[in-house]
Amino acid sequence: MTSTPARVLTIAGSDSGGGAGIQADLKTMLALGVHGMSVIAAVTAQNSLGVQGYWELPEEAVRAQLDSVLGDIGVQAVKTGMLASPVLVETVARTLAGVAAPVVVDPVGVSKHGDALLAPEAVETVKELLLPVATVVTPNLWEVEQLTSVKVEDEDDLPRAAEAVLALGPRWALIKGGHLSGAPVDLLTDGDRSYRFTAERLDNRHTHGTGCTLASAIASRLALGDDMPEAVRQAKEYVTGAIARGFPLGAGIGPVDHGWRWRTA
């Protein structure tokens, strides 16, 4: 009898260019051997040059998708990405407060091209309602500053940033240091235990979807039974390979290669 794979739900925005958002999440989940499901919170018009526009789905549409998946299929991990507005953040946060599975929050504020994907008035809702239900939150340095006002300028600032993020309620914080000068360093901590993850800095501009991919990979590994440090280690290994093989697409920034393990097998 065929067994059912682990189930992971992404709650995020659609990327019409296929490099980030829901599309990147589902590709990552397939690549890591889990069954991906989706709740679409917003639709973007997006390509390699940027985000030309986005439209939130009605709150009742997001709630119906959540009820549909959670009420019948269930989940073993959840990943959130672009949630766009205060009402959608609140809807998702209140639902996830009743879910026992681990929740990976990617606090998406802007796109790779610098386009806003979260209404300014929604930042407080993320802080007050979403981060307290997160098992782990995965901000980049810009998102750390947006959420906590802590500016990270070098690796020594990472613990202070993590402490500020943890004060908002998540069980773990993964501070992504990819925008630091020198070798990229990420810091994972729950306040008691800390783990640093380093990787080679790759000379490839085609990195669209990196944050979505990492968060989805962590959720996938948690669903497969890893503890948090091992889930992050495995996710980092997958994402590093995907960045190394990121490819040109259109006239701008291309995506990471979610299928790199298949192509190099």
PDB file of C-alpha atoms in Angstrom:
ATOM      1  CA  MET A   1       0.000   0.000   0.000  1.00  0.00           C
ATOM      2  CA  THR A   2       1.307   3.447  -0.936  1.00  0.00           C
ATOM      3  CA  SER A   3       2.041   5.616   2.103  1.00  0.00           C
ATOM      4  CA  THR A   4       1.070   9.268   2.321  1.00  0.00           C
ATOM      5  CA  PRO A   5       4.025  11.679   2.432  1.00  0.00           C
ATOM      6  CA  ALA A   6       4.404  14.324   5.107  1.00  0.00           C
ATOM      7  CA  ARG A   7       2.079  17.285   4.496  1.00  0.00           C
ATOM      8  CA  VAL A   8       3.206  20.922   4.481  1.00  0.00           C
ATOM      9  CA  LEU A   9       1.015  23.994   3.968  1.00  0.00           C
ATOM     10  CA  THR A  10       2.255  27.286   2.552  1.00  0.00           C
ATOM     11  CA  ILE A  11       0.235  30.462   3.166  1.00  0.00           C
ATOM     12  CA  ALA A  12       1.651  33.130   0.894  1.00  0.00           C
ATOM     13  CA  GLY A  13       1.355  35.131  -2.304  1.00  0.00           C
ATOM     14  CA  SER A  14       1.493  33.850  -5.865  1.00  0.00           C
ATOM     15  CA  ASP A  15       4.515  34.831  -8.002  1.00  0.00           C
ATOM     16  CA  SER A  16       3.480  34.834 -11.658  1.00  0.00           C
ATOM     17  CA  GLY A  17       7.137  34.534 -12.677  1.00  0.00           C
ATOM     18  CA  GLY A  18       7.470  31.248 -10.772  1.00  0.00           C
ATOM     19  CA  GLY A  19      10.621  32.094  -8.827  1.00  0.00           C
ATOM     20  CA  ALA A  20       9.277  32.975  -5.375  1.00  0.00           C
ATOM     21  CA  GLY A  21       6.091  32.818  -3.333  1.00  0.00           C
ATOM     22  CA  ILE A  22       3.663  29.919  -3.571  1.00  0.00           C
ATOM     23  CA  GLN A  23       5.371  28.580  -6.680  1.00  0.00           C
ATOM     24  CA  ALA A  24       8.812  28.427  -5.042  1.00  0.00           C
ATOM     25  CA  ASP A  25       7.305  26.914  -1.906  1.00  0.00           C
ATOM     26  CA  LEU A  26       5.598  24.058  -3.738  1.00  0.00           C
ATOM     27  CA  LYS A  27       8.681  23.338  -5.861  1.00  0.00           C
ATOM     28  CA  THR A  28      10.806  23.176  -2.717  1.00  0.00           C
ATOM     29  CA  MET A  29       8.353  20.868  -0.989  1.00  0.00           C
ATOM     30  CA  LEU A  30       8.279  18.508  -3.954  1.00  0.00           C
ATOM     31  CA  ALA A  31      12.082  18.513  -4.155  1.00  0.00           C
ATOM     32  CA  LEU A  32      12.335  17.579  -0.480  1.00  0.00           C
ATOM     33  CA  GLY A  33       9.790  14.784  -0.682  1.00  0.00           C
ATOM     34  CA  VAL A  34       6.743  16.213   1.084  1.00  0.00           C
ATOM     35  CA  HIS A  35       3.218  16.921  -0.129  1.00  0.00           C
ATOM     36  CA  GLY A  36       2.782  20.675  -0.538  1.00  0.00           C
ATOM     37  CA  MET A  37      -0.561  22.452  -0.159  1.00  0.00           C
ATOM     38  CA  SER A  38      -1.338  26.141  -0.512  1.00  0.00           C
ATOM     39  CA  VAL A  39      -3.464  28.968   0.800  1.00  0.00           C
ATOM     40  CA  ILE A  40      -3.088  31.922  -1.559  1.00  0.00           C
ATOM     41  CA  ALA A  41      -3.272  35.252   0.277  1.00  0.00           C
ATOM     42  CA  ALA A  42      -2.416  37.552  -2.627  1.00  0.00           C
ATOM     43  CA  VAL A  43      -1.719  37.477  -6.347  1.00  0.00           C
ATOM     44  CA  THR A  44       1.238  39.366  -7.800  1.00  0.00           C
ATOM     45  CA  ALA A  45       2.042  40.460 -11.326  1.00  0.00           C
ATOM     46  CA  GLN A  46       5.753  39.737 -11.153  1.00  0.00           C
ATOM     47  CA  ASN A  47       8.676  38.909 -13.419  1.00  0.00           C
ATOM     48  CA  SER A  48      12.472  39.038 -13.378  1.00  0.00           C
ATOM     49  CA  LEU A  49      12.392  42.853 -13.333  1.00  0.00           C
ATOM     50  CA  GLY A  50      10.162  43.305 -10.278  1.00  0.00           C
ATOM     51  CA  VAL A  51       6.613  43.378  -8.978  1.00  0.00           C
ATOM     52  CA  GLN A  52       4.280  45.326 -11.225  1.00  0.00           C
ATOM     53  CA  GLY A  53       1.297  45.008  -8.865  1.00  0.00           C
ATOM     54  CA  TYR A  54      -0.404  42.859  -6.257  1.00  0.00           C
ATOM     55  CA  TRP A  55      -3.957  42.177  -5.169  1.00  0.00           C
ATOM     56  CA  GLU A  56      -5.000  40.723  -1.832  1.00  0.00           C
ATOM     57  CA  LEU A  57      -7.614  38.010  -1.749  1.00  0.00           C
ATOM     58  CA  PRO A  58     -10.721  38.701   0.353  1.00  0.00           C
ATOM     59  CA  GLU A  59     -10.449  37.622   3.977  1.00  0.00           C
ATOM     60  CA  GLU A  60     -13.254  35.102   3.499  1.00  0.00           C
ATOM     61  CA  ALA A  61     -11.367  33.457   0.626  1.00  0.00           C
ATOM     62  CA  VAL A  62      -8.249  33.030   2.746  1.00  0.00           C
ATOM     63  CA  ARG A  63     -10.256  31.736   5.693  1.00  0.00           C
ATOM     64  CA  ALA A  64     -12.111  29.256   3.441  1.00  0.00           C
ATOM     65  CA  GLN A  65      -8.849  27.886   2.058  1.00  0.00           C
ATOM     66  CA  LEU A  66      -7.472  27.452   5.578  1.00  0.00           C
ATOM     67  CA  ASP A  67     -10.615  25.710   6.794  1.00  0.00           C
ATOM     68  CA  SER A  68     -10.672  23.473   3.731  1.00  0.00           C
ATOM     69  CA  VAL A  69      -7.125  22.175   4.106  1.00  0.00           C
ATOM     70  CA  LEU A  70      -6.915  22.051   7.887  1.00  0.00           C
ATOM     71  CA  GLY A  71     -10.396  20.576   8.321  1.00  0.00           C
ATOM     72  CA  ASP A  72      -9.884  17.643   5.974  1.00  0.00           C
ATOM     73  CA  ILE A  73      -6.236  16.958   5.166  1.00  0.00           C
ATOM     74  CA  GLY A  74      -4.310  18.322   8.127  1.00  0.00           C
ATOM     75  CA  VAL A  75      -0.682  19.434   8.237  1.00  0.00           C
ATOM     76  CA  GLN A  76       2.630  18.431   9.745  1.00  0.00           C
ATOM     77  CA  ALA A  77       4.197  21.863   9.220  1.00  0.00           C
ATOM     78  CA  VAL A  78       3.110  25.309   8.029  1.00  0.00           C
ATOM     79  CA  LYS A  79       5.063  28.056   6.291  1.00  0.00           C
ATOM     80  CA  THR A  80       3.835  31.639   5.963  1.00  0.00           C
ATOM     81  CA  GLY A  81       5.121  34.211   3.488  1.00  0.00           C
ATOM     82  CA  MET A  82       3.503  37.262   1.910  1.00  0.00           C
ATOM     83  CA  LEU A  83       0.319  38.091   3.822  1.00  0.00           C
ATOM     84  CA  ALA A  84      -0.060  41.675   2.531  1.00  0.00           C
ATOM     85  CA  SER A  85      -2.527  43.320   4.939  1.00  0.00           C
ATOM     86  CA  PRO A  86      -3.432  43.554   8.650  1.00  0.00           C
ATOM     87  CA  VAL A  87      -6.704  41.659   8.225  1.00  0.00           C
ATOM     88  CA  LEU A  88      -5.029  38.747   6.425  1.00  0.00           C
ATOM     89  CA  VAL A  89      -2.200  38.606   8.973  1.00  0.00           C
ATOM     90  CA  GLU A  90      -4.786  38.524  11.763  1.00  0.00           C
ATOM     91  CA  THR A  91      -6.881  35.847  10.042  1.00  0.00           C
ATOM     92  CA  VAL A  92      -3.873  33.594   9.516  1.00  0.00           C
ATOM     93  CA  ALA A  93      -2.418  34.178  12.984  1.00  0.00           C
ATOM     94  CA  ARG A  94      -5.676  33.393  14.787  1.00  0.00           C
ATOM     95  CA  THR A  95      -6.112  30.195  12.798  1.00  0.00           C
ATOM     96  CA  LEU A  96      -2.531  29.030  13.339  1.00  0.00           C
ATOM     97  CA  ALA A  97      -2.831  29.613  17.072  1.00  0.00           C
ATOM     98  CA  GLY A  98      -5.020  26.496  17.094  1.00  0.00           C
ATOM     99  CA  VAL A  99      -2.665  24.350  14.977  1.00  0.00           C
ATOM    100  CA  ALA A 100      -0.298  21.954  16.758  1.00  0.00           C
ATOM    101  CA  ALA A 101       2.147  21.610  13.855  1.00  0.00           C
ATOM    102  CA  PRO A 102       5.329  23.736  13.721  1.00  0.00           C
ATOM    103  CA  VAL A 103       4.925  27.125  12.031  1.00  0.00           C
ATOM    104  CA  VAL A 104       7.753  28.717  10.026  1.00  0.00           C
ATOM    105  CA  VAL A 105       7.191  32.452   9.555  1.00  0.00           C
ATOM    106  CA  ASP A 106       9.032  34.225   6.748  1.00  0.00           C
ATOM    107  CA  PRO A 107       8.143  37.860   7.576  1.00  0.00           C
ATOM    108  CA  VAL A 108       8.065  39.030   3.967  1.00  0.00           C
ATOM    109  CA  GLY A 109       8.220  42.803   3.726  1.00  0.00           C
ATOM    110  CA  VAL A 110       9.758  43.534   0.339  1.00  0.00           C
ATOM    111  CA  SER A 111      10.632  41.588  -2.798  1.00  0.00           C
ATOM    112  CA  LYS A 112      14.148  40.863  -4.045  1.00  0.00           C
ATOM    113  CA  HIS A 113      13.773  43.973  -6.213  1.00  0.00           C
ATOM    114  CA  GLY A 114      12.793  46.225  -3.294  1.00  0.00           C
ATOM    115  CA  ASP A 115       9.051  46.278  -4.019  1.00  0.00           C
ATOM    116  CA  ALA A 116       6.802  46.461  -0.921  1.00  0.00           C
ATOM    117  CA  LEU A 117       4.763  43.295  -0.266  1.00  0.00           C
ATOM    118  CA  LEU A 118       3.418  44.152   3.186  1.00  0.00           C
ATOM    119  CA  ALA A 119       1.321  47.196   4.000  1.00  0.00           C
ATOM    120  CA  PRO A 120       3.151  49.410   6.549  1.00  0.00           C
ATOM    121  CA  GLU A 121       0.185  49.213   8.920  1.00  0.00           C
ATOM    122  CA  ALA A 122       0.437  45.393   8.901  1.00  0.00           C
ATOM    123  CA  VAL A 123       3.880  45.342  10.537  1.00  0.00           C
ATOM    124  CA  GLU A 124       2.425  45.812  14.019  1.00  0.00           C
ATOM    125  CA  THR A 125      -0.081  43.009  13.407  1.00  0.00           C
ATOM    126  CA  VAL A 126       2.769  40.687  12.414  1.00  0.00           C
ATOM    127  CA  LYS A 127       4.594  41.578  15.629  1.00  0.00           C
ATOM    128  CA  GLU A 128       1.588  41.318  17.925  1.00  0.00           C
ATOM    129  CA  LEU A 129      -0.269  38.310  16.495  1.00  0.00           C
ATOM    130  CA  LEU A 130       1.818  36.277  14.025  1.00  0.00           C
ATOM    131  CA  LEU A 131       5.258  36.070  15.626  1.00  0.00           C
ATOM    132  CA  PRO A 132       3.898  34.733  18.952  1.00  0.00           C
ATOM    133  CA  VAL A 133       2.512  31.655  17.146  1.00  0.00           C
ATOM    134  CA  ALA A 134       5.737  31.020  15.213  1.00  0.00           C
ATOM    135  CA  THR A 135       7.943  28.055  15.960  1.00  0.00           C
ATOM    136  CA  VAL A 136      10.711  29.841  14.060  1.00  0.00           C
ATOM    137  CA  VAL A 137      10.864  33.202  12.283  1.00  0.00           C
ATOM    138  CA  THR A 138      13.375  33.736   9.458  1.00  0.00           C
ATOM    139  CA  PRO A 139      13.999  37.473   8.898  1.00  0.00           C
ATOM    140  CA  ASN A 140      16.724  38.928   6.736  1.00  0.00           C
ATOM    141  CA  LEU A 141      18.577  41.961   8.061  1.00  0.00           C
ATOM    142  CA  TRP A 142      16.156  44.466   6.552  1.00  0.00           C
ATOM    143  CA  GLU A 143      13.215  42.605   8.101  1.00  0.00           C
ATOM    144  CA  VAL A 144      14.992  42.511  11.483  1.00  0.00           C
ATOM    145  CA  GLU A 145      15.230  46.288  11.379  1.00  0.00           C
ATOM    146  CA  GLN A 146      11.600  46.623  10.242  1.00  0.00           C
ATOM    147  CA  LEU A 147      10.387  44.437  13.122  1.00  0.00           C
ATOM    148  CA  THR A 148      12.703  45.516  15.942  1.00  0.00           C
ATOM    149  CA  SER A 149      14.538  48.721  14.879  1.00  0.00           C
ATOM    150  CA  VAL A 150      17.818  46.840  15.461  1.00  0.00           C
ATOM    151  CA  LYS A 151      20.286  47.559  12.665  1.00  0.00           C
ATOM    152  CA  VAL A 152      22.770  44.752  12.003  1.00  0.00           C
ATOM    153  CA  GLU A 153      26.070  45.989  10.586  1.00  0.00           C
ATOM    154  CA  ASP A 154      28.355  43.041  11.256  1.00  0.00           C
ATOM    155  CA  GLU A 155      28.336  39.494  12.584  1.00  0.00           C
ATOM    156  CA  ASP A 156      28.728  40.680  16.179  1.00  0.00           C
ATOM    157  CA  ASP A 157      25.271  42.308  15.956  1.00  0.00           C
ATOM    158  CA  LEU A 158      23.487  39.025  15.182  1.00  0.00           C
ATOM    159  CA  PRO A 159      22.905  37.939  18.822  1.00  0.00           C
ATOM    160  CA  ARG A 160      21.395  41.335  19.704  1.00  0.00           C
ATOM    161  CA  ALA A 161      19.110  41.086  16.670  1.00  0.00           C
ATOM    162  CA  ALA A 162      18.068  37.557  17.607  1.00  0.00           C
ATOM    163  CA  GLU A 163      17.297  38.626  21.182  1.00  0.00           C
ATOM    164  CA  ALA A 164      15.077  41.439  19.904  1.00  0.00           C
ATOM    165  CA  VAL A 165      13.213  39.092  17.565  1.00  0.00           C
ATOM    166  CA  LEU A 166      12.741  36.456  20.282  1.00  0.00           C
ATOM    167  CA  ALA A 167      11.240  39.129  22.525  1.00  0.00           C
ATOM    168  CA  LEU A 168       8.338  39.282  20.058  1.00  0.00           C
ATOM    169  CA  GLY A 169       7.329  35.718  20.901  1.00  0.00           C
ATOM    170  CA  PRO A 170       8.640  33.064  18.466  1.00  0.00           C
ATOM    171  CA  ARG A 171      10.209  29.926  19.923  1.00  0.00           C
ATOM    172  CA  TRP A 172      13.270  30.201  17.634  1.00  0.00           C
ATOM    173  CA  ALA A 173      14.814  33.007  15.555  1.00  0.00           C
ATOM    174  CA  LEU A 174      16.928  32.438  12.468  1.00  0.00           C
ATOM    175  CA  ILE A 175      18.667  35.710  11.595  1.00  0.00           C
ATOM    176  CA  LYS A 176      19.836  35.520   7.997  1.00  0.00           C
ATOM    177  CA  GLY A 177      23.149  37.315   7.492  1.00  0.00           C
ATOM    178  CA  GLY A 178      23.431  36.935   3.737  1.00  0.00           C
ATOM    179  CA  HIS A 179      23.638  40.709   3.260  1.00  0.00           C
ATOM    180  CA  LEU A 180      26.622  41.095   5.582  1.00  0.00           C
ATOM    181  CA  SER A 181      30.012  41.793   4.062  1.00  0.00           C
ATOM    182  CA  GLY A 182      32.340  38.813   4.069  1.00  0.00           C
ATOM    183  CA  ALA A 183      31.204  35.220   4.392  1.00  0.00           C
ATOM    184  CA  PRO A 184      27.445  34.926   4.966  1.00  0.00           C
ATOM    185  CA  VAL A 185      26.554  33.769   8.489  1.00  0.00           C
ATOM    186  CA  ASP A 186      23.095  32.851   9.799  1.00  0.00           C
ATOM    187  CA  LEU A 187      22.366  32.656  13.522  1.00  0.00           C
ATOM    188  CA  LEU A 188      19.738  30.255  14.906  1.00  0.00           C
ATOM    189  CA  THR A 189      18.814  30.544  18.582  1.00  0.00           C
ATOM    190  CA  ASP A 190      16.014  29.891  21.055  1.00  0.00           C
ATOM    191  CA  GLY A 191      17.641  32.135  23.655  1.00  0.00           C
ATOM    192  CA  ASP A 192      19.443  29.251  25.370  1.00  0.00           C
ATOM    193  CA  ARG A 193      21.042  27.369  22.493  1.00  0.00           C
ATOM    194  CA  SER A 194      22.731  29.041  19.525  1.00  0.00           C
ATOM    195  CA  TYR A 195      23.926  27.639  16.214  1.00  0.00           C
ATOM    196  CA  ARG A 196      25.827  29.428  13.452  1.00  0.00           C
ATOM    197  CA  PHE A 197      25.569  28.335   9.846  1.00  0.00           C
ATOM    198  CA  THR A 198      28.084  29.513   7.278  1.00  0.00           C
ATOM    199  CA  ALA A 199      28.221  28.990   3.542  1.00  0.00           C
ATOM    200  CA  GLU A 200      30.402  30.039   0.669  1.00  0.00           C
ATOM    201  CA  ARG A 201      29.428  33.378  -0.865  1.00  0.00           C
ATOM    202  CA  LEU A 202      28.442  32.472  -4.403  1.00  0.00           C
ATOM    203  CA  ASP A 203      29.032  34.752  -7.369  1.00  0.00           C
ATOM    204  CA  ASN A 204      25.559  34.450  -8.875  1.00  0.00           C
ATOM    205  CA  ARG A 205      23.058  37.291  -9.173  1.00  0.00           C
ATOM    206  CA  HIS A 206      20.168  34.927  -9.904  1.00  0.00           C
ATOM    207  CA  THR A 207      18.851  34.531  -6.354  1.00  0.00           C
ATOM    208  CA  HIS A 208      15.139  35.316  -6.683  1.00  0.00           C
ATOM    209  CA  GLY A 209      13.107  33.257  -4.205  1.00  0.00           C
ATOM    210  CA  THR A 210      15.905  32.523  -1.738  1.00  0.00           C
ATOM    211  CA  GLY A 211      13.946  33.486   1.390  1.00  0.00           C
ATOM    212  CA  CYS A 212      10.780  31.640   0.382  1.00  0.00           C
ATOM    213  CA  THR A 213      12.809  28.579  -0.530  1.00  0.00           C
ATOM    214  CA  LEU A 214      14.716  28.495   2.759  1.00  0.00           C
ATOM    215  CA  ALA A 215      11.581  28.847   4.896  1.00  0.00           C
ATOM    216  CA  SER A 216       9.771  26.159   2.899  1.00  0.00           C
ATOM    217  CA  ALA A 217      12.764  23.846   3.146  1.00  0.00           C
ATOM    218  CA  ILE A 218      12.846  24.289   6.930  1.00  0.00           C
ATOM    219  CA  ALA A 219       9.121  23.537   7.144  1.00  0.00           C
ATOM    220  CA  SER A 220       9.589  20.461   4.968  1.00  0.00           C
ATOM    221  CA  ARG A 221      12.406  19.100   7.097  1.00  0.00           C
ATOM    222  CA  LEU A 222      10.422  19.747  10.303  1.00  0.00           C
ATOM    223  CA  ALA A 223       7.505  17.816   8.799  1.00  0.00           C
ATOM    224  CA  LEU A 224       9.894  14.950   8.084  1.00  0.00           C
ATOM    225  CA  GLY A 225      10.839  14.810  11.760  1.00  0.00           C
ATOM    226  CA  ASP A 226      14.055  16.823  12.074  1.00  0.00           C
ATOM    227  CA  ASP A 227      14.671  18.923  15.154  1.00  0.00           C
ATOM    228  CA  MET A 228      15.137  22.641  14.512  1.00  0.00           C
ATOM    229  CA  PRO A 229      18.946  22.803  14.174  1.00  0.00           C
ATOM    230  CA  GLU A 230      18.996  19.809  11.830  1.00  0.00           C
ATOM    231  CA  ALA A 231      16.057  21.177   9.802  1.00  0.00           C
ATOM    232  CA  VAL A 232      17.908  24.457   9.304  1.00  0.00           C
ATOM    233  CA  ARG A 233      21.159  22.673   8.434  1.00  0.00           C
ATOM    234  CA  GLN A 234      19.448  20.510   5.820  1.00  0.00           C
ATOM    235  CA  ALA A 235      17.510  23.488   4.444  1.00  0.00           C
ATOM    236  CA  LYS A 236      20.681  25.580   4.161  1.00  0.00           C
ATOM    237  CA  GLU A 237      22.404  22.792   2.249  1.00  0.00           C
ATOM    238  CA  TYR A 238      19.512  22.584  -0.199  1.00  0.00           C
ATOM    239  CA  VAL A 239      19.276  26.361  -0.668  1.00  0.00           C
ATOM    240  CA  THR A 240      23.036  26.766  -1.133  1.00  0.00           C
ATOM    241  CA  GLY A 241      22.898  24.280  -4.003  1.00  0.00           C
ATOM    242  CA  ALA A 242      19.869  26.056  -5.460  1.00  0.00           C
ATOM    243  CA  ILE A 243      21.641  29.430  -5.347  1.00  0.00           C
ATOM    244  CA  ALA A 244      24.775  27.991  -6.929  1.00  0.00           C
ATOM    245  CA  ARG A 245      22.685  26.872  -9.890  1.00  0.00           C
ATOM    246  CA  GLY A 246      20.375  29.898 -10.126  1.00  0.00           C
ATOM    247  CA  PHE A 247      19.736  30.644 -13.774  1.00  0.00           C
ATOM    248  CA  PRO A 248      18.978  33.679 -15.960  1.00  0.00           C
ATOM    249  CA  LEU A 249      15.333  34.288 -16.778  1.00  0.00           C
ATOM    250  CA  GLY A 250      13.969  37.325 -18.585  1.00  0.00           C
ATOM    251  CA  ALA A 251      15.935  40.570 -18.497  1.00  0.00           C
ATOM    252  CA  GLY A 252      16.491  40.830 -14.728  1.00  0.00           C
ATOM    253  CA  ILE A 253      17.186  38.614 -11.707  1.00  0.00           C
ATOM    254  CA  GLY A 254      16.570  34.930 -12.325  1.00  0.00           C
ATOM    255  CA  PRO A 255      15.448  32.337  -9.773  1.00  0.00           C
ATOM    256  CA  VAL A 256      17.333  29.795  -7.734  1.00  0.00           C
ATOM    257  CA  ASP A 257      17.090  26.283  -9.157  1.00  0.00           C
ATOM    258  CA  HIS A 258      14.664  24.294  -7.032  1.00  0.00           C
ATOM    259  CA  GLY A 259      15.287  21.150  -9.061  1.00  0.00           C
ATOM    260  CA  TRP A 260      19.080  21.213  -8.862  1.00  0.00           C
ATOM    261  CA  ARG A 261      19.381  17.828  -7.170  1.00  0.00           C
ATOM    262  CA  TRP A 262      17.413  16.164  -9.961  1.00  0.00           C
ATOM    263  CA  ARG A 263      19.456  17.905 -12.636  1.00  0.00           C
ATOM    264  CA  THR A 264      22.783  16.971 -11.076  1.00  0.00           C
ATOM    265  CA  ALA A 265      21.840  13.409 -10.137  1.00  0.00           C
TER     266      ALA A 265
END
